[in-house]
């Protein structure tokens, strides 16, 4: 598999996992000039911006460690762009990490960081 295919497969696994947990996918791969948001979901009245990270090796700290402050700033900016002109609602930033492409490998970090 290519990196892009691995990333798409990881996002599919993450979306299916979160849907089983009761969240509803609102958008996938939202792109703007500030960056990209992998998954935007509704968790009741809360809008969830989820970053999906797949790392087949933990040599550089694993998937969770790859969500750096710089990446967080890009996600915050992209979320602000997405929210522009929409009614105000509660939001949170989650991270979904996988160390292999398997449903049991999904780790969900709720409220991974804040604005």
Tab-separated table of N, CA, C and O in Angstrom:
chain	number	residue	atom	x	y	z
A	1	UNK	N	0.839	-1.191	0.000
A	1	UNK	CA	0.000	0.000	0.000
A	1	UNK	C	0.878	1.246	0.000
A	1	UNK	O	1.933	1.260	0.593
A	2	UNK	N	0.380	2.302	-0.605
A	2	UNK	CA	1.097	3.568	-0.589
A	2	UNK	C	0.774	4.319	0.685
A	2	UNK	O	-0.175	3.991	1.401
A	3	UNK	N	1.558	5.355	0.951
A	3	UNK	CA	1.286	6.195	2.135
A	3	UNK	C	-0.115	6.784	2.093
A	3	UNK	O	-0.817	6.813	3.094
A	4	UNK	N	-0.509	7.272	0.892
A	4	UNK	CA	-1.843	7.862	0.753
A	4	UNK	C	-2.921	6.818	1.011
A	4	UNK	O	-3.920	7.096	1.680
A	5	UNK	N	-2.726	5.610	0.483
A	5	UNK	CA	-3.704	4.540	0.705
A	5	UNK	C	-3.754	4.157	2.178
A	5	UNK	O	-4.832	3.912	2.728
A	6	UNK	N	-2.589	4.101	2.835
A	6	UNK	CA	-2.551	3.817	4.271
A	6	UNK	C	-3.310	4.887	5.044
A	6	UNK	O	-4.074	4.582	5.957
A	7	UNK	N	-3.088	6.156	4.671
A	7	UNK	CA	-3.763	7.260	5.353
A	7	UNK	C	-5.268	7.197	5.167
A	7	UNK	O	-6.033	7.390	6.117
A	8	UNK	N	-5.706	6.895	3.949
A	8	UNK	CA	-7.143	6.776	3.674
A	8	UNK	C	-7.737	5.603	4.442
A	8	UNK	O	-8.837	5.707	5.001
A	9	UNK	N	-7.024	4.486	4.498
A	9	UNK	CA	-7.506	3.318	5.241
A	9	UNK	C	-7.596	3.640	6.731
A	9	UNK	O	-8.558	3.239	7.409
A	10	UNK	N	-6.618	4.369	7.263
A	10	UNK	CA	-6.639	4.764	8.676
A	10	UNK	C	-7.829	5.677	8.952
A	10	UNK	O	-8.512	5.523	9.972
A	11	UNK	N	-8.101	6.619	8.056
A	11	UNK	CA	-9.254	7.509	8.236
A	11	UNK	C	-10.560	6.729	8.187
A	11	UNK	O	-11.486	7.015	8.955
A	12	UNK	N	-10.652	5.746	7.289
A	12	UNK	CA	-11.858	4.911	7.215
A	12	UNK	C	-12.064	4.154	8.530
A	12	UNK	O	-13.182	4.100	9.045
A	13	UNK	N	-10.994	3.563	9.051
A	13	UNK	CA	-11.087	2.843	10.329
A	13	UNK	C	-11.492	3.781	11.464
A	13	UNK	O	-12.331	3.435	12.300
A	14	UNK	N	-10.891	4.974	11.493
A	14	UNK	CA	-11.200	5.946	12.540
A	14	UNK	C	-12.659	6.392	12.454
A	14	UNK	O	-13.356	6.460	13.477
A	15	UNK	N	-13.128	6.699	11.240
A	15	UNK	CA	-14.516	7.135	11.069
A	15	UNK	C	-15.484	6.042	11.515
A	15	UNK	O	-16.452	6.317	12.233
A	16	UNK	N	-15.229	4.803	11.117
A	16	UNK	CA	-16.103	3.695	11.509
A	16	UNK	C	-16.095	3.509	13.024
A	16	UNK	O	-17.148	3.299	13.643
A	17	UNK	N	-14.918	3.608	13.637
A	17	UNK	CA	-14.796	3.478	15.090
A	17	UNK	C	-15.620	4.559	15.792
A	17	UNK	O	-16.394	4.273	16.719
A	18	UNK	N	-15.455	5.809	15.365
A	18	UNK	CA	-16.159	6.916	16.013
A	18	UNK	C	-17.670	6.824	15.784
A	18	UNK	O	-18.452	7.161	16.686
A	19	UNK	N	-18.082	6.367	14.618
A	19	UNK	CA	-19.510	6.183	14.374
A	19	UNK	C	-20.079	5.114	15.311
A	19	UNK	O	-21.189	5.254	15.823
A	20	UNK	N	-19.327	4.048	15.548
A	20	UNK	CA	-19.773	3.020	16.502
A	20	UNK	C	-19.887	3.588	17.909
A	20	UNK	O	-20.665	3.089	18.724
A	21	UNK	N	-19.114	4.628	18.212
A	21	UNK	CA	-19.165	5.276	19.527
A	21	UNK	C	-20.271	6.328	19.607
A	21	UNK	O	-20.415	7.022	20.610
A	22	UNK	N	-21.030	6.497	18.511
A	22	UNK	CA	-22.175	7.401	18.535
A	22	UNK	C	-21.971	8.751	17.871
A	22	UNK	O	-22.890	9.570	17.862
A	23	UNK	N	-20.797	9.006	17.319
A	23	UNK	CA	-20.554	10.262	16.624
A	23	UNK	C	-21.051	10.133	15.179
A	23	UNK	O	-21.171	9.025	14.650
A	24	UNK	N	-21.329	11.268	14.555
A	24	UNK	CA	-21.802	11.289	13.173
A	24	UNK	C	-20.825	12.096	12.331
A	24	UNK	O	-20.486	13.227	12.674
A	25	UNK	N	-20.367	11.513	11.234
A	25	UNK	CA	-19.436	12.206	10.351
A	25	UNK	C	-20.174	13.324	9.618
A	25	UNK	O	-21.201	13.086	8.981
A	26	UNK	N	-19.628	14.544	9.727
A	26	UNK	CA	-20.189	15.715	9.065
A	26	UNK	C	-19.406	16.012	7.783
A	26	UNK	O	-19.981	16.363	6.755
A	27	UNK	N	-18.082	15.866	7.852
A	27	UNK	CA	-17.227	16.132	6.689
A	27	UNK	C	-15.934	15.334	6.828
A	27	UNK	O	-15.509	15.008	7.938
A	28	UNK	N	-15.333	15.037	5.687
A	28	UNK	CA	-14.041	14.345	5.662
A	28	UNK	C	-13.078	15.145	4.800
A	28	UNK	O	-13.465	15.703	3.778
A	29	UNK	N	-11.855	15.197	5.228
A	29	UNK	CA	-10.779	15.858	4.481
A	29	UNK	C	-11.137	17.291	4.085
A	29	UNK	O	-11.014	17.678	2.932
A	30	UNK	N	-11.577	18.059	5.082
A	30	UNK	CA	-11.878	19.475	4.848
A	30	UNK	C	-10.563	20.209	4.614
A	30	UNK	O	-9.649	20.144	5.430
A	31	UNK	N	-10.463	20.889	3.468
A	31	UNK	CA	-9.229	21.592	3.119
A	31	UNK	C	-9.487	23.075	2.919
A	31	UNK	O	-10.505	23.466	2.347
A	32	UNK	N	-8.544	23.853	3.399
A	32	UNK	CA	-8.545	25.291	3.142
A	32	UNK	C	-7.085	25.721	3.104
A	32	UNK	O	-6.183	24.898	3.287
A	33	UNK	N	-6.826	26.993	2.883
A	33	UNK	CA	-5.438	27.428	2.769
A	33	UNK	C	-4.656	27.293	4.069
A	33	UNK	O	-3.433	27.264	4.066
A	34	UNK	N	-5.360	27.168	5.193
A	34	UNK	CA	-4.695	27.025	6.491
A	34	UNK	C	-4.259	25.591	6.789
A	34	UNK	O	-3.421	25.370	7.631
A	35	UNK	N	-4.892	24.628	6.134
A	35	UNK	CA	-4.562	23.242	6.405
A	35	UNK	C	-5.717	22.319	6.088
A	35	UNK	O	-6.633	22.676	5.350
A	36	UNK	N	-5.666	21.137	6.659
A	36	UNK	CA	-6.680	20.116	6.416
A	36	UNK	C	-7.128	19.509	7.743
A	36	UNK	O	-6.326	19.352	8.659
A	37	UNK	N	-8.409	19.186	7.798
A	37	UNK	CA	-8.968	18.479	8.949
A	37	UNK	C	-9.438	17.129	8.422
A	37	UNK	O	-10.247	17.061	7.491
A	38	UNK	N	-8.935	16.056	9.025
A	38	UNK	CA	-9.251	14.719	8.536
A	38	UNK	C	-10.729	14.391	8.663
A	38	UNK	O	-11.363	13.969	7.699
A	39	UNK	N	-11.273	14.569	9.866
A	39	UNK	CA	-12.686	14.255	10.111
A	39	UNK	C	-13.326	15.365	10.930
A	39	UNK	O	-12.734	15.852	11.895
A	40	UNK	N	-14.529	15.742	10.535
A	40	UNK	CA	-15.348	16.652	11.335
A	40	UNK	C	-16.601	15.849	11.672
A	40	UNK	O	-17.252	15.293	10.786
A	41	UNK	N	-16.895	15.778	12.966
A	41	UNK	CA	-17.984	14.929	13.433
A	41	UNK	C	-18.878	15.685	14.404
A	41	UNK	O	-18.453	16.668	15.012
A	42	UNK	N	-20.087	15.187	14.558
A	42	UNK	CA	-20.995	15.703	15.572
A	42	UNK	C	-21.077	14.678	16.696
A	42	UNK	O	-21.297	13.495	16.444
A	43	UNK	N	-20.836	15.139	17.914
A	43	UNK	CA	-20.989	14.320	19.116
A	43	UNK	C	-22.063	15.003	19.931
A	43	UNK	O	-21.783	15.869	20.759
A	44	UNK	N	-23.315	14.659	19.653
A	44	UNK	CA	-24.431	15.399	20.228
A	44	UNK	C	-24.396	16.812	19.678
A	44	UNK	O	-24.303	17.016	18.468
A	45	UNK	N	-24.396	17.806	20.564
A	45	UNK	CA	-24.354	19.208	20.144
A	45	UNK	C	-22.928	19.706	19.915
A	45	UNK	O	-22.736	20.833	19.467
A	46	UNK	N	-21.933	18.883	20.209
A	46	UNK	CA	-20.527	19.291	20.092
A	46	UNK	C	-19.975	18.933	18.726
A	46	UNK	O	-20.174	17.816	18.237
A	47	UNK	N	-19.271	19.868	18.123
A	47	UNK	CA	-18.579	19.633	16.860
A	47	UNK	C	-17.170	19.168	17.182
A	47	UNK	O	-16.460	19.794	17.979
A	48	UNK	N	-16.762	18.057	16.594
A	48	UNK	CA	-15.466	17.448	16.884
A	48	UNK	C	-14.586	17.517	15.644
A	48	UNK	O	-14.975	17.051	14.568
A	49	UNK	N	-13.413	18.096	15.804
A	49	UNK	CA	-12.411	18.121	14.744
A	49	UNK	C	-11.396	17.040	15.098
A	49	UNK	O	-10.753	17.112	16.152
A	50	UNK	N	-11.291	16.023	14.258
A	50	UNK	CA	-10.440	14.882	14.581
A	50	UNK	C	-9.272	14.766	13.610
A	50	UNK	O	-9.457	14.790	12.393
A	51	UNK	N	-8.093	14.634	14.172
A	51	UNK	CA	-6.875	14.373	13.416
A	51	UNK	C	-6.599	12.875	13.517
A	51	UNK	O	-6.582	12.314	14.616
A	52	UNK	N	-6.424	12.236	12.385
A	52	UNK	CA	-6.143	10.800	12.347
A	52	UNK	C	-4.659	10.625	12.041
A	52	UNK	O	-4.154	11.177	11.064
A	53	UNK	N	-3.973	9.873	12.891
A	53	UNK	CA	-2.533	9.655	12.722
A	53	UNK	C	-2.244	8.167	12.661
A	53	UNK	O	-2.628	7.417	13.556
A	54	UNK	N	-1.581	7.766	11.591
A	54	UNK	CA	-1.167	6.376	11.416
A	54	UNK	C	0.349	6.339	11.335
A	54	UNK	O	0.949	7.067	10.553
A	55	UNK	N	0.931	5.529	12.170
A	55	UNK	CA	2.380	5.329	12.143
A	55	UNK	C	2.652	3.844	12.252
A	55	UNK	O	2.229	3.200	13.207
A	56	UNK	N	3.333	3.316	11.270
A	56	UNK	CA	3.645	1.885	11.298
A	56	UNK	C	4.875	1.600	12.146
A	56	UNK	O	5.181	0.462	12.435
A	57	UNK	N	5.549	2.673	12.569
A	57	UNK	CA	6.743	2.514	13.405
A	57	UNK	C	6.710	3.543	14.523
A	57	UNK	O	6.249	4.666	14.325
A	58	UNK	N	7.197	3.169	15.686
A	58	UNK	CA	7.272	4.122	16.799
A	58	UNK	C	8.672	4.715	16.915
A	58	UNK	O	9.013	5.338	17.914
A	59	UNK	N	9.473	4.563	15.884
A	59	UNK	CA	10.861	5.025	15.915
A	59	UNK	C	10.975	6.518	16.200
A	59	UNK	O	11.940	6.968	16.796
A	60	UNK	N	9.980	7.298	15.795
A	60	UNK	CA	10.038	8.744	16.008
A	60	UNK	C	8.971	9.207	16.986
A	60	UNK	O	8.464	10.313	16.908
A	61	UNK	N	8.604	8.354	17.930
A	61	UNK	CA	7.667	8.745	18.975
A	61	UNK	C	6.255	8.257	18.784
A	61	UNK	O	5.401	8.500	19.613
A	62	UNK	N	5.965	7.593	17.694
A	62	UNK	CA	4.626	7.072	17.486
A	62	UNK	C	3.660	8.111	16.958
A	62	UNK	O	3.998	9.277	16.751
A	63	UNK	N	2.439	7.671	16.720
A	63	UNK	CA	1.431	8.512	16.083
A	63	UNK	C	1.017	9.701	16.941
A	63	UNK	O	0.896	10.820	16.454
A	64	UNK	N	0.795	9.494	18.235
A	64	UNK	CA	0.346	10.590	19.103
A	64	UNK	C	1.389	11.696	19.173
A	64	UNK	O	1.052	12.886	19.169
A	65	UNK	N	2.659	11.335	19.214
A	65	UNK	CA	3.731	12.330	19.297
A	65	UNK	C	3.859	13.154	18.020
A	65	UNK	O	4.464	14.224	18.033
A	66	UNK	N	3.264	12.678	16.940
A	66	UNK	CA	3.383	13.402	15.669
A	66	UNK	C	2.426	14.591	15.564
A	66	UNK	O	2.501	15.363	14.613
A	67	UNK	N	1.540	14.762	16.532
A	67	UNK	CA	0.637	15.925	16.531
A	67	UNK	C	1.343	17.034	17.315
A	67	UNK	O	1.083	17.259	18.492
A	68	UNK	N	2.239	17.707	16.632
A	68	UNK	CA	3.079	18.740	17.236
A	68	UNK	C	2.292	20.022	17.477
A	68	UNK	O	1.163	20.174	17.004
A	69	UNK	N	2.903	20.968	18.175
A	69	UNK	CA	2.265	22.282	18.389
A	69	UNK	C	1.999	22.962	17.051
A	69	UNK	O	0.961	23.591	16.872
A	70	UNK	N	2.922	22.827	16.103
A	70	UNK	CA	2.727	23.427	14.775
A	70	UNK	C	1.504	22.809	14.094
A	70	UNK	O	0.684	23.526	13.489
A	71	UNK	N	1.350	21.497	14.182
A	71	UNK	CA	0.197	20.824	13.594
A	71	UNK	C	-1.078	21.259	14.302
A	71	UNK	O	-2.110	21.489	13.662
A	72	UNK	N	-1.029	21.400	15.612
A	72	UNK	CA	-2.194	21.864	16.370
A	72	UNK	C	-2.610	23.258	15.917
A	72	UNK	O	-3.799	23.529	15.737
A	73	UNK	N	-1.638	24.156	15.702
A	73	UNK	CA	-1.959	25.506	15.237
A	73	UNK	C	-2.642	25.469	13.871
A	73	UNK	O	-3.597	26.210	13.631
A	74	UNK	N	-2.168	24.601	12.975
A	74	UNK	CA	-2.797	24.468	11.656
A	74	UNK	C	-4.226	23.956	11.781
A	74	UNK	O	-5.130	24.432	11.088
A	75	UNK	N	-4.429	22.983	12.660
A	75	UNK	CA	-5.779	22.451	12.863
A	75	UNK	C	-6.708	23.516	13.436
A	75	UNK	O	-7.864	23.627	13.017
A	76	UNK	N	-6.209	24.288	14.389
A	76	UNK	CA	-7.015	25.367	14.971
A	76	UNK	C	-7.397	26.395	13.907
A	76	UNK	O	-8.545	26.850	13.858
A	77	UNK	N	-6.456	26.762	13.051
A	77	UNK	CA	-6.721	27.741	11.991
A	77	UNK	C	-7.727	27.188	10.989
A	77	UNK	O	-8.661	27.892	10.570
A	78	UNK	N	-7.573	25.935	10.594
A	78	UNK	CA	-8.510	25.318	9.650
A	78	UNK	C	-9.902	25.204	10.266
A	78	UNK	O	-10.913	25.437	9.588
A	79	UNK	N	-9.969	24.882	11.552
A	79	UNK	CA	-11.263	24.802	12.240
A	79	UNK	C	-11.928	26.176	12.273
A	79	UNK	O	-13.134	26.292	12.047
A	80	UNK	N	-11.141	27.221	12.532
A	80	UNK	CA	-11.682	28.577	12.518
A	80	UNK	C	-12.251	28.931	11.155
A	80	UNK	O	-13.316	29.551	11.053
A	81	UNK	N	-11.563	28.518	10.100
A	81	UNK	CA	-12.042	28.750	8.735
A	81	UNK	C	-13.354	28.007	8.501
A	81	UNK	O	-14.305	28.559	7.952
A	82	UNK	N	-13.413	26.754	8.935
A	82	UNK	CA	-14.625	25.953	8.766
A	82	UNK	C	-15.807	26.590	9.507
A	82	UNK	O	-16.934	26.617	9.004
A	83	UNK	N	-15.551	27.105	10.700
A	83	UNK	CA	-16.614	27.651	11.539
A	83	UNK	C	-17.087	29.040	11.123
A	83	UNK	O	-18.158	29.471	11.548
A	84	UNK	N	-16.300	29.733	10.320
A	84	UNK	CA	-16.638	31.107	9.929
A	84	UNK	C	-18.034	31.162	9.310
A	84	UNK	O	-18.349	30.412	8.388
A	85	UNK	N	-18.865	32.023	9.868
A	85	UNK	CA	-20.212	32.215	9.342
A	85	UNK	C	-21.220	31.168	9.792
A	85	UNK	O	-22.382	31.230	9.419
A	86	UNK	N	-20.794	30.193	10.578
A	86	UNK	CA	-21.714	29.167	11.075
A	86	UNK	C	-22.162	29.548	12.490
A	86	UNK	O	-21.455	30.242	13.196
A	87	UNK	N	-23.323	29.058	12.905
A	87	UNK	CA	-23.769	29.333	14.274
A	87	UNK	C	-22.754	28.810	15.290
A	87	UNK	O	-22.127	27.775	15.077
A	88	UNK	N	-22.626	29.541	16.380
A	88	UNK	CA	-21.672	29.140	17.422
A	88	UNK	C	-22.135	27.858	18.092
A	88	UNK	O	-23.318	27.660	18.343
A	89	UNK	N	-21.170	26.963	18.345
A	89	UNK	CA	-21.470	25.733	19.072
A	89	UNK	C	-20.202	25.230	19.743
A	89	UNK	O	-19.103	25.636	19.401
A	90	UNK	N	-20.382	24.359	20.707
A	90	UNK	CA	-19.238	23.791	21.420
A	90	UNK	C	-18.399	22.957	20.449
A	90	UNK	O	-18.935	22.278	19.581
A	91	UNK	N	-17.081	23.041	20.616
A	91	UNK	CA	-16.157	22.300	19.764
A	91	UNK	C	-15.085	21.646	20.623
A	91	UNK	O	-14.792	22.109	21.717
A	92	UNK	N	-14.487	20.589	20.069
A	92	UNK	CA	-13.321	19.998	20.711
A	92	UNK	C	-12.430	19.384	19.634
A	92	UNK	O	-12.858	19.167	18.500
A	93	UNK	N	-11.194	19.132	20.040
A	93	UNK	CA	-10.198	18.563	19.138
A	93	UNK	C	-9.770	17.202	19.671
A	93	UNK	O	-9.263	17.105	20.784
A	94	UNK	N	-10.032	16.178	18.879
A	94	UNK	CA	-9.663	14.813	19.241
A	94	UNK	C	-8.558	14.335	18.311
A	94	UNK	O	-8.401	14.858	17.199
A	95	UNK	N	-7.833	13.341	18.754
A	95	UNK	CA	-6.835	12.681	17.920
A	95	UNK	C	-7.139	11.194	17.949
A	95	UNK	O	-7.429	10.625	19.008
A	96	UNK	N	-7.104	10.582	16.790
A	96	UNK	CA	-7.283	9.139	16.676
A	96	UNK	C	-5.974	8.586	16.138
A	96	UNK	O	-5.500	9.010	15.082
A	97	UNK	N	-5.371	7.674	16.886
A	97	UNK	CA	-4.075	7.120	16.479
A	97	UNK	C	-4.196	5.619	16.221
A	97	UNK	O	-4.971	4.922	16.867
A	98	UNK	N	-3.432	5.180	15.240
A	98	UNK	CA	-3.361	3.763	14.905
A	98	UNK	C	-1.898	3.409	14.687
A	98	UNK	O	-1.175	4.153	14.017
A	99	UNK	N	-1.482	2.289	15.252
A	99	UNK	CA	-0.112	1.843	14.992
A	99	UNK	C	-0.100	0.705	13.971
A	99	UNK	O	0.955	0.248	13.560
A	100	UNK	N	-1.290	0.267	13.574
A	100	UNK	CA	-1.432	-0.681	12.474
A	100	UNK	C	-2.862	-0.545	11.944
A	100	UNK	O	-3.740	-0.002	12.620
A	101	UNK	N	-3.090	-1.024	10.745
A	101	UNK	CA	-4.394	-0.884	10.109
A	101	UNK	C	-5.305	-2.043	10.513
A	101	UNK	O	-5.496	-3.000	9.774
A	102	UNK	N	-5.859	-1.909	11.711
A	102	UNK	CA	-6.772	-2.917	12.243
A	102	UNK	C	-7.740	-2.232	13.197
A	102	UNK	O	-7.338	-1.325	13.939
A	103	UNK	N	-9.026	-2.619	13.181
A	103	UNK	CA	-10.002	-1.974	14.065
A	103	UNK	C	-9.602	-1.972	15.532
A	103	UNK	O	-9.847	-0.998	16.247
A	104	UNK	N	-8.956	-3.037	15.986
A	104	UNK	CA	-8.566	-3.100	17.397
A	104	UNK	C	-7.364	-2.219	17.722
A	104	UNK	O	-7.014	-2.046	18.884
A	105	UNK	N	-6.749	-1.642	16.710
A	105	UNK	CA	-5.571	-0.792	16.919
A	105	UNK	C	-5.932	0.682	17.098
A	105	UNK	O	-5.059	1.514	17.322
A	106	UNK	N	-7.218	1.021	17.027
A	106	UNK	CA	-7.651	2.414	17.129
A	106	UNK	C	-7.573	2.882	18.578
A	106	UNK	O	-8.096	2.234	19.481
A	107	UNK	N	-6.908	4.019	18.788
A	107	UNK	CA	-6.864	4.663	20.103
A	107	UNK	C	-7.437	6.062	19.943
A	107	UNK	O	-6.963	6.850	19.137
A	108	UNK	N	-8.454	6.373	20.722
A	108	UNK	CA	-9.168	7.654	20.629
A	108	UNK	C	-8.760	8.532	21.809
A	108	UNK	O	-8.973	8.169	22.960
A	109	UNK	N	-8.203	9.680	21.490
A	109	UNK	CA	-7.803	10.642	22.522
A	109	UNK	C	-8.771	11.819	22.436
A	109	UNK	O	-8.656	12.675	21.542
A	110	UNK	N	-9.746	11.827	23.337
A	110	UNK	CA	-10.739	12.920	23.367
A	110	UNK	C	-10.091	14.156	23.974
A	110	UNK	O	-9.287	14.056	24.892
A	111	UNK	N	-10.497	15.315	23.472
A	111	UNK	CA	-9.955	16.586	24.005
A	111	UNK	C	-8.436	16.554	24.056
A	111	UNK	O	-7.832	16.881	25.067
A	112	UNK	N	-7.833	16.153	22.960
A	112	UNK	CA	-6.370	15.993	22.904
A	112	UNK	C	-5.633	17.318	23.131
A	112	UNK	O	-4.546	17.330	23.696
A	113	UNK	N	-6.243	18.402	22.668
A	113	UNK	CA	-5.670	19.731	22.895
A	113	UNK	C	-6.794	20.733	22.773
A	113	UNK	O	-7.894	20.401	22.333
A	114	UNK	N	-6.544	21.977	23.192
A	114	UNK	CA	-7.590	22.990	23.135
A	114	UNK	C	-7.073	24.261	22.487
A	114	UNK	O	-5.876	24.459	22.323
A	115	UNK	N	-8.025	25.106	22.139
A	115	UNK	CA	-7.697	26.368	21.459
A	115	UNK	C	-7.038	27.343	22.422
A	115	UNK	O	-7.187	27.290	23.590
